[in-house]
CSV table of C-alpha atoms in Angstrom, one decimal:
chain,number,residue,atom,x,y,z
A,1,UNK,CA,48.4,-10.8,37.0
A,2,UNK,CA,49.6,-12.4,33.7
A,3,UNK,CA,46.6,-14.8,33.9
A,4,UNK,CA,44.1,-11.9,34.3
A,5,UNK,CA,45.8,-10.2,31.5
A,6,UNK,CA,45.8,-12.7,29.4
A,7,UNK,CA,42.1,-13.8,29.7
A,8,UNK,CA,40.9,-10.1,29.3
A,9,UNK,CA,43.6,-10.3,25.4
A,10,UNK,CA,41.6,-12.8,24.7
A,11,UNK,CA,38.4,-11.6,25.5
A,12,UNK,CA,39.1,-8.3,23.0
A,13,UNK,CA,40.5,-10.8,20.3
A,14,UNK,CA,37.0,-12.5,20.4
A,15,UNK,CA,35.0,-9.4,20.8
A,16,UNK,CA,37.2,-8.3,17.7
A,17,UNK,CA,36.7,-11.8,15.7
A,18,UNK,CA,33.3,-11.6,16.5
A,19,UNK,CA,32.9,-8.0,14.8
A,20,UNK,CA,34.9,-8.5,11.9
A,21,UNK,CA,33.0,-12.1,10.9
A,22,UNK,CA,29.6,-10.2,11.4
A,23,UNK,CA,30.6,-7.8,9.3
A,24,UNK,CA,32.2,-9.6,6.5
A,25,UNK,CA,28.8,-11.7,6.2
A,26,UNK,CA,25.8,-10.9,7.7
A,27,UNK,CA,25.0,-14.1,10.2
A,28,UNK,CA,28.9,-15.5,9.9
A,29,UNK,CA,29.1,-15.0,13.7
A,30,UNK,CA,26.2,-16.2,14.2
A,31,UNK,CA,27.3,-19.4,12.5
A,32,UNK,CA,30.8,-19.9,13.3
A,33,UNK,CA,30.8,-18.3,17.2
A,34,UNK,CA,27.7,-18.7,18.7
A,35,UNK,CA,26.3,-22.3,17.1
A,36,UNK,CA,23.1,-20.4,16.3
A,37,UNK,CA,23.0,-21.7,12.6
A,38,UNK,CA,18.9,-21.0,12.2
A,39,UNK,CA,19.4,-17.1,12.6
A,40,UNK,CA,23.0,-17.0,11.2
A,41,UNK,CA,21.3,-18.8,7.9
A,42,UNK,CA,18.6,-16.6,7.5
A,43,UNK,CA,21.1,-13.8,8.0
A,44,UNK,CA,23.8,-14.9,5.5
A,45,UNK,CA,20.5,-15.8,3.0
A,46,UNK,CA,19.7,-12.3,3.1
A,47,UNK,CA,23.1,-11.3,2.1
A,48,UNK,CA,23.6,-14.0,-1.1
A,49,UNK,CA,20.1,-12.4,-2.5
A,50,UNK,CA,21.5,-8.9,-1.9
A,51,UNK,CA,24.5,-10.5,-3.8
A,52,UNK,CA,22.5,-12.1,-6.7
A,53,UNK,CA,20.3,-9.3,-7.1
A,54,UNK,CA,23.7,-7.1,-7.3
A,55,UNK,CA,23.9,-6.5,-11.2
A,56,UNK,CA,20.1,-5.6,-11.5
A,57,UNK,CA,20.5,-3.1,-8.3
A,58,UNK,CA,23.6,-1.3,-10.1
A,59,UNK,CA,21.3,-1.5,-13.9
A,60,UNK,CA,18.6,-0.1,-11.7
A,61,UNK,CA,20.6,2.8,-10.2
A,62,UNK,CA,22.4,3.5,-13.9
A,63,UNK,CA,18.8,4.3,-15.2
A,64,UNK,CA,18.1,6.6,-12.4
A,65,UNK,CA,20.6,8.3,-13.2
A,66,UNK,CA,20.3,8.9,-16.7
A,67,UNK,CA,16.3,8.3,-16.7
A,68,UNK,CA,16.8,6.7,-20.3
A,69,UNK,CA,18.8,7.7,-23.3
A,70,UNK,CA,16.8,9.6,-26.2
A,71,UNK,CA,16.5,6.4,-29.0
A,72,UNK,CA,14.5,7.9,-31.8
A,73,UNK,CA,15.4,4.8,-34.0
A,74,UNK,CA,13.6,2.2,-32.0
A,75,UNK,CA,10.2,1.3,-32.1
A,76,UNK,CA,8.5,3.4,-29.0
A,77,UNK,CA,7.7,0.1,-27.3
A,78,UNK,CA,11.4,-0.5,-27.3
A,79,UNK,CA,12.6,2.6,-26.4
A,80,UNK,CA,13.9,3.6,-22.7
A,81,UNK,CA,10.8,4.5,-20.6
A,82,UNK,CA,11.9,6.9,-18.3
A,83,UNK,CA,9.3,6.5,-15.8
A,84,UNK,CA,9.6,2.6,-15.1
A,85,UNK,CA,13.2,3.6,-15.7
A,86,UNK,CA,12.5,6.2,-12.2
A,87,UNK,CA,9.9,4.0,-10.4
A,88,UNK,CA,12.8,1.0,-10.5
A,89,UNK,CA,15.4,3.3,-9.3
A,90,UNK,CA,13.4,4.2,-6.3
A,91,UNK,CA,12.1,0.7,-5.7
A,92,UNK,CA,16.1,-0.5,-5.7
A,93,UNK,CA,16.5,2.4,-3.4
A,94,UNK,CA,13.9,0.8,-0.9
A,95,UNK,CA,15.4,-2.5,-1.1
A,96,UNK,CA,18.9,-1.3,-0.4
A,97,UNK,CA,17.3,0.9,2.6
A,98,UNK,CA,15.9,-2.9,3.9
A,99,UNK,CA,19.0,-4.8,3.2
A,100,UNK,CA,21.3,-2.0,5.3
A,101,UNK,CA,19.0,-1.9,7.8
A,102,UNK,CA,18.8,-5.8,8.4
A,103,UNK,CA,22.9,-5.7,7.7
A,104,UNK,CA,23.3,-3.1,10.9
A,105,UNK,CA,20.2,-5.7,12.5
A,106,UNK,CA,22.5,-8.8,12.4
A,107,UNK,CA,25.8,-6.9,13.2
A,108,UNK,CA,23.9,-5.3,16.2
A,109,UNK,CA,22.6,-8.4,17.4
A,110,UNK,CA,26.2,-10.7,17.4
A,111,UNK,CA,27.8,-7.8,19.4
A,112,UNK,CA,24.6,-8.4,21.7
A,113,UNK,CA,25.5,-12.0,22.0
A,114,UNK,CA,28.9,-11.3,22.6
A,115,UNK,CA,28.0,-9.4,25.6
A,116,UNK,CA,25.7,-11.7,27.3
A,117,UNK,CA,28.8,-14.2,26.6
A,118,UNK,CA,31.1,-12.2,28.0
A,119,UNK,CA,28.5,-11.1,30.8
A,120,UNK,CA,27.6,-14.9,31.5
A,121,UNK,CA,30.5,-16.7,30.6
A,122,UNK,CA,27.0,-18.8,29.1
A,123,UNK,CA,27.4,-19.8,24.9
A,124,UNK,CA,23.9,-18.8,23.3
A,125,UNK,CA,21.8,-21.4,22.2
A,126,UNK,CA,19.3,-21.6,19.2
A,127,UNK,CA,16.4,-22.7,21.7
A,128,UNK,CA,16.9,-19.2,23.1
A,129,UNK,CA,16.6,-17.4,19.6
A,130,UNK,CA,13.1,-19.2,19.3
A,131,UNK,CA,11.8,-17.8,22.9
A,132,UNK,CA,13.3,-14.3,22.2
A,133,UNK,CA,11.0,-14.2,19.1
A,134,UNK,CA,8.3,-15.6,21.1
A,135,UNK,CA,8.7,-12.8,23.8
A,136,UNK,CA,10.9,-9.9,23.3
A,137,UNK,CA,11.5,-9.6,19.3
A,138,UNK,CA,7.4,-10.7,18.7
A,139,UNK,CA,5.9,-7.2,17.8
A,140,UNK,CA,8.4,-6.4,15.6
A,141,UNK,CA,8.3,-9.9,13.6
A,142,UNK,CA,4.3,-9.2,13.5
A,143,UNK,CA,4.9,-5.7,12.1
A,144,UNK,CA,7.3,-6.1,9.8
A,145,UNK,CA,4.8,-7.1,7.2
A,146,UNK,CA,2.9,-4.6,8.1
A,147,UNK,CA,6.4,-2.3,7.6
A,148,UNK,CA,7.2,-3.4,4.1
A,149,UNK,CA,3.6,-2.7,2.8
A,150,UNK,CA,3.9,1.0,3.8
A,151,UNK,CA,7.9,0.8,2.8
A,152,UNK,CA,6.5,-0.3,-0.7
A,153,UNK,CA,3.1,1.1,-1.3
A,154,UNK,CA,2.8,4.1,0.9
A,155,UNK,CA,6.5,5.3,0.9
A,156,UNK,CA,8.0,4.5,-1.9
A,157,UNK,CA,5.2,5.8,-4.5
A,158,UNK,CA,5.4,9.4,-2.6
A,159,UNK,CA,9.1,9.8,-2.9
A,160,UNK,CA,8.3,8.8,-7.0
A,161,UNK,CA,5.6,11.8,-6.9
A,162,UNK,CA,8.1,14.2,-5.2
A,163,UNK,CA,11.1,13.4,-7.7
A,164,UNK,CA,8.8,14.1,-10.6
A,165,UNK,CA,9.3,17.9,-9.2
A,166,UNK,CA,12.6,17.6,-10.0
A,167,UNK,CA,12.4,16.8,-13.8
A,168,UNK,CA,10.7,17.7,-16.7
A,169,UNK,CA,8.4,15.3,-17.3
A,170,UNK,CA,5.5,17.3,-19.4
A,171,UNK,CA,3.6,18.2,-22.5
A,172,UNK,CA,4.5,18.0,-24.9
A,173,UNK,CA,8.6,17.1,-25.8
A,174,UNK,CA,9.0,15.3,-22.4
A,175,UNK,CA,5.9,12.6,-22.5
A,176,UNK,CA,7.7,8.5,-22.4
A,177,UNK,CA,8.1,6.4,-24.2
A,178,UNK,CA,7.7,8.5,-27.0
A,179,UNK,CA,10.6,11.0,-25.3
A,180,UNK,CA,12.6,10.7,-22.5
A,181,UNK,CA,12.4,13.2,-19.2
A,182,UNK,CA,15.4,14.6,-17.6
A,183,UNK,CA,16.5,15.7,-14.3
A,184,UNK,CA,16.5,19.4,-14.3
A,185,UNK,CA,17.2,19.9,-10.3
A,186,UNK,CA,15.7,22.8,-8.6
A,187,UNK,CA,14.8,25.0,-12.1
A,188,UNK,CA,10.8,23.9,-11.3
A,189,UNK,CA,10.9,25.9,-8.4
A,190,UNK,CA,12.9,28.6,-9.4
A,191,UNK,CA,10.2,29.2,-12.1
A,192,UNK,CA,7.2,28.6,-9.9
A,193,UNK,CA,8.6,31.1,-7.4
A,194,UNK,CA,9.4,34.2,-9.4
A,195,UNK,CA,11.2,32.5,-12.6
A,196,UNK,CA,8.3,33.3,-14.5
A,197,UNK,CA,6.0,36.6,-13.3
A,198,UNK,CA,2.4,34.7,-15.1
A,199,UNK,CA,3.2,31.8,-12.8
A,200,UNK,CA,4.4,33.5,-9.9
A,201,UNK,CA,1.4,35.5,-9.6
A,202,UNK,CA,-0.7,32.3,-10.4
A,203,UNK,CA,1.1,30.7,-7.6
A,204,UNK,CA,0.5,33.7,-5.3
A,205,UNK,CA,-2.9,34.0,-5.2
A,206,UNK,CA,-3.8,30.1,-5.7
A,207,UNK,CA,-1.8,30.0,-1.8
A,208,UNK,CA,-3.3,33.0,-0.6
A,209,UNK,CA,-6.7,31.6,-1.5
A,210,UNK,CA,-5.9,28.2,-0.3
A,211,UNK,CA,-5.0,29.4,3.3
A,212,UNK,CA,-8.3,32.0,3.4
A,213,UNK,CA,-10.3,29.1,1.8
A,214,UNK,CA,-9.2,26.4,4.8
A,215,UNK,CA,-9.7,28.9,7.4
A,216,UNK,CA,-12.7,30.2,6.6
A,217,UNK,CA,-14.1,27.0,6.2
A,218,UNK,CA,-12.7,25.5,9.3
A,219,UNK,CA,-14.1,28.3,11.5
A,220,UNK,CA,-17.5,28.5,10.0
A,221,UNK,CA,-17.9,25.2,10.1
A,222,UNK,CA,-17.2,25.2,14.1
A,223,UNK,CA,-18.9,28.1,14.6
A,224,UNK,CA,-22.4,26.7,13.0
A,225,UNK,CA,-21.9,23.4,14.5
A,226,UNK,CA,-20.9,24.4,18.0
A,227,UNK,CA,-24.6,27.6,17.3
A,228,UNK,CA,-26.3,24.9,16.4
A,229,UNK,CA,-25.6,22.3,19.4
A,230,UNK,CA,-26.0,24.7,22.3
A,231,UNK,CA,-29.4,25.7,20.6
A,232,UNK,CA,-30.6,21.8,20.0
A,233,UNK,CA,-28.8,21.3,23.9
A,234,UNK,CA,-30.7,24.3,25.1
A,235,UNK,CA,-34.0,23.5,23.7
A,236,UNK,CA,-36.7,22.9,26.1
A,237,UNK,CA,-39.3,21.9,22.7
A,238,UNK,CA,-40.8,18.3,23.1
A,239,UNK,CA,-39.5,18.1,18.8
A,240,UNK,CA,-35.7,19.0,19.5
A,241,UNK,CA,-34.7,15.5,18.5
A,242,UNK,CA,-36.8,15.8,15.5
A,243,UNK,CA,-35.2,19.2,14.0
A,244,UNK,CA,-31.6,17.6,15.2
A,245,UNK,CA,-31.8,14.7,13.2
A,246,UNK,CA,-33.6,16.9,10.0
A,247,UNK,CA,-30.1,19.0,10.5
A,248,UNK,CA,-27.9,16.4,10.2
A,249,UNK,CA,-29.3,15.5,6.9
A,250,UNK,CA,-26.8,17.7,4.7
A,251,UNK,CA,-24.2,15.5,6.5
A,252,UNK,CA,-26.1,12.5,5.7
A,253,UNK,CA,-26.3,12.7,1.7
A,254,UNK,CA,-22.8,12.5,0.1
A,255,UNK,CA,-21.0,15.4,-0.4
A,256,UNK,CA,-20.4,15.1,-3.9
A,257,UNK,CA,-24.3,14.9,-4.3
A,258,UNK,CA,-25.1,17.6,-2.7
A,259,UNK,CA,-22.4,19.8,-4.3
A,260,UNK,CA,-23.2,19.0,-7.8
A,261,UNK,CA,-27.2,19.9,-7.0
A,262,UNK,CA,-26.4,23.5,-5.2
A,263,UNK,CA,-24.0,23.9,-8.8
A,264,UNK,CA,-26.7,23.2,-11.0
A,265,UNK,CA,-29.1,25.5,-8.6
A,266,UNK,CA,-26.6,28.4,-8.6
A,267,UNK,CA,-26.6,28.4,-12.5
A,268,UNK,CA,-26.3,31.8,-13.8
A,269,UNK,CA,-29.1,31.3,-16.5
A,270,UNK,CA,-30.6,28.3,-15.8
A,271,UNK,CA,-30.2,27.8,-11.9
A,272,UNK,CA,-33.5,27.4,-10.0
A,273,UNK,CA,-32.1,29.9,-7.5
A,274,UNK,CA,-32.0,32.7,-10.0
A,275,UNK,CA,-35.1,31.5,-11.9
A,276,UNK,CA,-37.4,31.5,-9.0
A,277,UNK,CA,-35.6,35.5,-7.9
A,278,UNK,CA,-36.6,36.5,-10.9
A,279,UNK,CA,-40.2,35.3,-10.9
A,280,UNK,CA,-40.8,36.7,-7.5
A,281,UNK,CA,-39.6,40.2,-8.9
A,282,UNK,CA,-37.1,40.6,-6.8
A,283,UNK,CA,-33.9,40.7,-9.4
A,284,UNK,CA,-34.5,41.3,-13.1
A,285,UNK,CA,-31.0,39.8,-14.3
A,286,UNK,CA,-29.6,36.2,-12.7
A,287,UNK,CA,-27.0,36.8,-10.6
A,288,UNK,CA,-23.6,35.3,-11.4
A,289,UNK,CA,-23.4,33.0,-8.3
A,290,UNK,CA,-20.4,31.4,-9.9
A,291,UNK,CA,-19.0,33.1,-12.3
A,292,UNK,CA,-18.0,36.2,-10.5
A,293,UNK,CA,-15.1,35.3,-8.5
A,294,UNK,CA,-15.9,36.8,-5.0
A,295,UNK,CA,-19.7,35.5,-5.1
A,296,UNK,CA,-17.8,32.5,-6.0
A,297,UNK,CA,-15.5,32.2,-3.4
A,298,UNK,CA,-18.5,33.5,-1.0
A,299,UNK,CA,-20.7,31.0,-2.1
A,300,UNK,CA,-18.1,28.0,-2.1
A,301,UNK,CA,-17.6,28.9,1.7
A,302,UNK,CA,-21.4,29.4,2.4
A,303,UNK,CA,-22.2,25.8,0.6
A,304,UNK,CA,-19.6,24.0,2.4
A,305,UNK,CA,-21.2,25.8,5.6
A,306,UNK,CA,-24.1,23.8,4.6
A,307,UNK,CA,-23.0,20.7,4.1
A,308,UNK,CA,-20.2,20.7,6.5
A,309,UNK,CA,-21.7,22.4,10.0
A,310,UNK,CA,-23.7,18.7,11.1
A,311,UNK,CA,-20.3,17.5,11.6
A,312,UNK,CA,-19.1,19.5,14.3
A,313,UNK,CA,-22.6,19.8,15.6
A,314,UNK,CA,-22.2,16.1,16.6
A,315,UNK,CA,-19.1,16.2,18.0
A,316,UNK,CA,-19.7,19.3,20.2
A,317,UNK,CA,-23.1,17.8,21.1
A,318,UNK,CA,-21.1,14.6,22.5
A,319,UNK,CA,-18.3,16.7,23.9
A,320,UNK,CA,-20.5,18.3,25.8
A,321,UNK,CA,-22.8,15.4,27.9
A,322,UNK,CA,-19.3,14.5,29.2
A,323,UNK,CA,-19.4,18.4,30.9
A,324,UNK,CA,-21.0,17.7,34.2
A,325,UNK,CA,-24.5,19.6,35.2
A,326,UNK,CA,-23.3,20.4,38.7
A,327,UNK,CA,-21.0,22.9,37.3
A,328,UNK,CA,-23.9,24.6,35.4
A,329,UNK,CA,-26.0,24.4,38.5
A,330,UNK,CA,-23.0,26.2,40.7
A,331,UNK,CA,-23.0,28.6,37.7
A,332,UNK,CA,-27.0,29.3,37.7
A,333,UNK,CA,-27.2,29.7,41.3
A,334,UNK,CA,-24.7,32.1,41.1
A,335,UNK,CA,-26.5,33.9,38.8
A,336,UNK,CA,-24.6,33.5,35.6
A,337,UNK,CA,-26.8,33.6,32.3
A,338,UNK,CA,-27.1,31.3,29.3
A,339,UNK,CA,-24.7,33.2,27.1
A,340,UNK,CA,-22.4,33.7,30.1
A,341,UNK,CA,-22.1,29.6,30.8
A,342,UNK,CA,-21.5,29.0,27.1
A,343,UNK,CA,-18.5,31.3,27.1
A,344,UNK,CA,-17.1,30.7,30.3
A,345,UNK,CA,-18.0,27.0,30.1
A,346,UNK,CA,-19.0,25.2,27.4
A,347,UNK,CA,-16.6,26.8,24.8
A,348,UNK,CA,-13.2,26.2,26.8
A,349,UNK,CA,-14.1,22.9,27.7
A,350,UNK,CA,-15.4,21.8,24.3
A,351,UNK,CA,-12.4,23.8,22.3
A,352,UNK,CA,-10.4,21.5,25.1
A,353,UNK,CA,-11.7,18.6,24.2
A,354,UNK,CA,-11.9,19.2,20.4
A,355,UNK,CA,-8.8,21.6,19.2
A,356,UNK,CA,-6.9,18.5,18.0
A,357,UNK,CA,-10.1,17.9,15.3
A,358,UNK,CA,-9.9,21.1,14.4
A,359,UNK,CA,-6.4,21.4,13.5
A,360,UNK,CA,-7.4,18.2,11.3
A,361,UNK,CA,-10.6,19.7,9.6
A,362,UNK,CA,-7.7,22.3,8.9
A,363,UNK,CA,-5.4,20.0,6.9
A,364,UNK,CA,-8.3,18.5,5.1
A,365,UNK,CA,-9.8,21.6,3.8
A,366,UNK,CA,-6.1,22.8,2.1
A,367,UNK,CA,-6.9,19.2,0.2
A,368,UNK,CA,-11.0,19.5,0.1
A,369,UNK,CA,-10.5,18.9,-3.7
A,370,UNK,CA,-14.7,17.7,-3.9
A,371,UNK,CA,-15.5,21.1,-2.1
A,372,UNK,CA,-14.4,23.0,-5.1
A,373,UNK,CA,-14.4,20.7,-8.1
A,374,UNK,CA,-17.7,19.8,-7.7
A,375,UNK,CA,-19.1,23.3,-6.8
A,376,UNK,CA,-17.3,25.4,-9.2
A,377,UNK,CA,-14.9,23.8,-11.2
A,378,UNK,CA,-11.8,25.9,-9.8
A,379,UNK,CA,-13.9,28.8,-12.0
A,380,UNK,CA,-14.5,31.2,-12.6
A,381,UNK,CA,-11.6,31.7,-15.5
A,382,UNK,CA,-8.8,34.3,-14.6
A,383,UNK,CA,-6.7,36.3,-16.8
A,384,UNK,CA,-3.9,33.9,-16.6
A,385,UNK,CA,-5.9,30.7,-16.6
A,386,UNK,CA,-5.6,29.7,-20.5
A,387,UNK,CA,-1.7,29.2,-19.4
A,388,UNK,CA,-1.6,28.3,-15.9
A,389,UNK,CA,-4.9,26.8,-16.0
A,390,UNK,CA,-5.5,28.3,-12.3
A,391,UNK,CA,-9.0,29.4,-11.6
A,392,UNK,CA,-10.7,31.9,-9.4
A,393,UNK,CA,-12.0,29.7,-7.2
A,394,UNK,CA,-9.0,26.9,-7.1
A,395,UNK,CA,-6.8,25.9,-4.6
A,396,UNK,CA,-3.6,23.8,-5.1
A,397,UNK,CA,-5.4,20.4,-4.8
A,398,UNK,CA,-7.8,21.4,-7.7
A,399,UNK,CA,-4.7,23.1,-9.6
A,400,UNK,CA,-2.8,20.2,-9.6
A,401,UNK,CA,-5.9,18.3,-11.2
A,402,UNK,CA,-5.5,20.9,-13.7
A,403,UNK,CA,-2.2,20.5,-14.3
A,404,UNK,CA,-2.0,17.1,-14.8
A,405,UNK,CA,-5.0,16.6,-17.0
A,406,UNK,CA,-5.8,19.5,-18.8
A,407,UNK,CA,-2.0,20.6,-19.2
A,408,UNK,CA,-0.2,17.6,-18.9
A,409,UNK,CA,2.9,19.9,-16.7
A,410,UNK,CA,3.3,17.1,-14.3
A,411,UNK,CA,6.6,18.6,-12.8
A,412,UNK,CA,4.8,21.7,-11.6
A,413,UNK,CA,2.3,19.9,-10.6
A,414,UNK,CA,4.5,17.8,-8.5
A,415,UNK,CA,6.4,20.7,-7.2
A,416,UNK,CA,3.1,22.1,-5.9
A,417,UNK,CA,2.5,18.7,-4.2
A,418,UNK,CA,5.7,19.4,-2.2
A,419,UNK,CA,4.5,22.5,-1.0
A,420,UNK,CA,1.0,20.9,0.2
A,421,UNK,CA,3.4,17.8,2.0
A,422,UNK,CA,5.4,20.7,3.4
A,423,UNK,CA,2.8,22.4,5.2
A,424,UNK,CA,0.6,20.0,6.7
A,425,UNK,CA,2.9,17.6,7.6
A,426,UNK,CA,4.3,19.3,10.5
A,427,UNK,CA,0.3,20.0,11.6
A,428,UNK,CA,0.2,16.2,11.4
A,429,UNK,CA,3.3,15.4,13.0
A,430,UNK,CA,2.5,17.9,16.1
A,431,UNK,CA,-1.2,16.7,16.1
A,432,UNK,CA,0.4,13.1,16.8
A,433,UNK,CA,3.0,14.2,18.9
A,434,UNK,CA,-0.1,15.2,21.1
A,435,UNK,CA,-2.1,12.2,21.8
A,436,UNK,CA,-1.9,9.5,24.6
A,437,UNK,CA,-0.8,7.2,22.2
A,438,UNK,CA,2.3,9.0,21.5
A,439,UNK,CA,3.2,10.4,24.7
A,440,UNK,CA,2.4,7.0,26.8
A,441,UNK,CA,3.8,4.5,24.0
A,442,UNK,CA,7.0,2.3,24.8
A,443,UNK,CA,7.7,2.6,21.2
């Protein structure tokens, strides 16, 4: 009994060594227990940069904090630039993130090793290490470059946009290197959201317009596409292909193209549209197409009708060859009619088949910044746009183009960048969550 309990001492005391060298230095254990001295050196390397790079990572987090101290005496190329100053800060951020996580890596993996050791009673042995990376640990050596270019060029660049909502980076006393910004925490949104009543009802109608603009896009998209595809499907005419491939021509020519030709058509005094009206006597004055702000919002949905609908005609015209004919054949000899086997069978199958692109063409139209820009502007000009700079026609993607280039208020125009990540990332997220990928992944 003494034998046994001194064996299963020991066993704790090694567990315990084990722990407390893998913690002191990432790959000691490694080293010094298990005689695997290629990982346990790559390990403890990682951990002597971490420690070399030390007094740069604490200057780096100083300036973060402080985002610069005001130097007016200094030449402006020597002054503190508040923006490197912020995009260092959140790159040290990222590489203390990567160092943690490959600290609780190594730490993870010697109490692994430890348990097979105590499991086997076997030492691991470097020849192992090589065949796990081989075999088990492969997709995630092959990824992690992969990892680190999103870590550093994907993620770390949005975090940078979404702190600029929390300072007061703008025109004109807050522009570096000439001045230095400040972090001002949540008083951005407290003025976009009532602190201000110009704003606030800028704000207000920009979102309201934003939502009607997406949806009513969306749907008339569908809806023309999915007209247009049961008509072409239906079609008993020798030409169908012909007039199919003549509709898929507004899909065909870049948007941006076609946009900037129906704005120069729509002109209110110059536009061929209004030009020709008029010589056919049917108006005597041009119509403001887009200068009026509901013909404006009308006529941005109507265009993008136009150039949009092709798209969803496609997919619904694929969508449906996979439907099988038997079931329209069951539905004929029963006695069902053309409109009664599109409702009943067409539509739920293709909306089936095609909800999850729809929920996308969703998100992209709150961001359709060409749709608008290139239409209208974000005009016509509202009572409050010579301060907010917020147009009839714009939503928050074309506002924040505003912002930042005609008004130089980058913080607001950050803080309504948080609202557009706020809502459409959960569509994305639950529009992931829903595909094969996802559900049947062993990630």
């Amino acid at each position: 009994m003494r034998a046994i309990s001194s064996n299963s001492a020991k066993a704790n005391i090694n567990k315990r060594f084990t722990i407390l060298l893998a913690v002191i230095v990432m790959g000691l254990a490694h080293i010094v227990v298990f005689k695997q001295y290629t990982k346990g050196i790559l390990f403890a390397l990682c951990h002597v940069a971490f420690f070399v790079f030390l007094p740069t990572i604490v200057n780096n987090f100083a300036g973060l904090i402080t985002l610069g101290e005001p130097q007016p005496d200094l030449h402006i190329l020597l002054r503190d630039n508040s923006l490197f100053l912020l995009m260092d800060g959140m790159l040290t951020i990222a590489f203390v993130a990567l160092f943690v996580g490959v600290y609780v890596i190594s730490v993870r993996n010697a109490l692994k090793l430890q348990a097979e050791f105590d499991n086997t009673g076997r030492m691991p042995t470097t020849k192992g290490f090589f065949a796990e990376l081989a075999t088990g640990s492969f997709p995630i050596v092959a990824l992690l470059p992969t990892v680190l270019l999103i870590l550093f060029f994907v993620v770390v660049p949005l975090i940078f946009a979404a702190s600029v909502a929390f300072t007061n980076y703008s025109s004109p006393h807050n522009i570096p290197p000439n001045n230095v910004i400040d972090w001002v925490g949540l008083d951005n949104f407290r003025f976009m959201f009532g602190g201000n009543a110009l704003w606030a009802g800028a704000l207000g109608r920009v979102i309201i317009w934003t939502l009607a603009w997406a949806a009513l896009a969306t749907f008339t998209c569908y809806v023309g596409g999915f007209f247009m595809a049961v008509v072409m499907n239906n079609a008993k005419m020798r030409i169908a292909p012909f007039f199919r491939a003549i509709l898929i021509l507004p899909y065909a020519v870049p948007g941006v193209i076609s946009l900037m030709v129906w704005s120069n058509m729509l002109n209110g005094a110059f536009g061929v549209v209004n030009r020709t009206l008029i010589q056919l006597g049917i108006i005597s004055t041009g119509i403001p197409w887009l200068t009026d702000v509901w013909l404006a919002r009308f006529m941005t949905v109507a265009i993008n009708l136009w150039v949009g609908f092709p798209y969803f005609m496609l997919l619904v015209t694929g969508t449906m060859t996979a439907i099988s004919q038997d079931i329209y054949e069951a539905a004929k000899i029963d006695g069902a009619s053309t409109f009664q086997t599109t409702r009943r069978i067409t539509l739920p199958l293709v909306l089936y088949q095609t909800t999850p692109l729809i929920i996308m063409s969703f998100n992209h139209n709150i961001n359709n910044f060409g749709a608008i820009f290139f239409l209208t502007g974000g005009g016509p000009t509202m009572p409050d746009s010579v301060t907010t700079s917020a147009g009839g026609t714009d939503i928050l993607v074309s506002w924040i183009f505003n912002l930042t280039v005609n008004l130089q208020q980058f913080h607001y125009a950050s803080v309504l960048a948080v609202m557009i990540f706020v809502a459409i990332a959960p569509f994305a997220i639950f529009n992931f969550m829903q595909t094969k990928s996802f559900k049947e992944g062993d990630v």
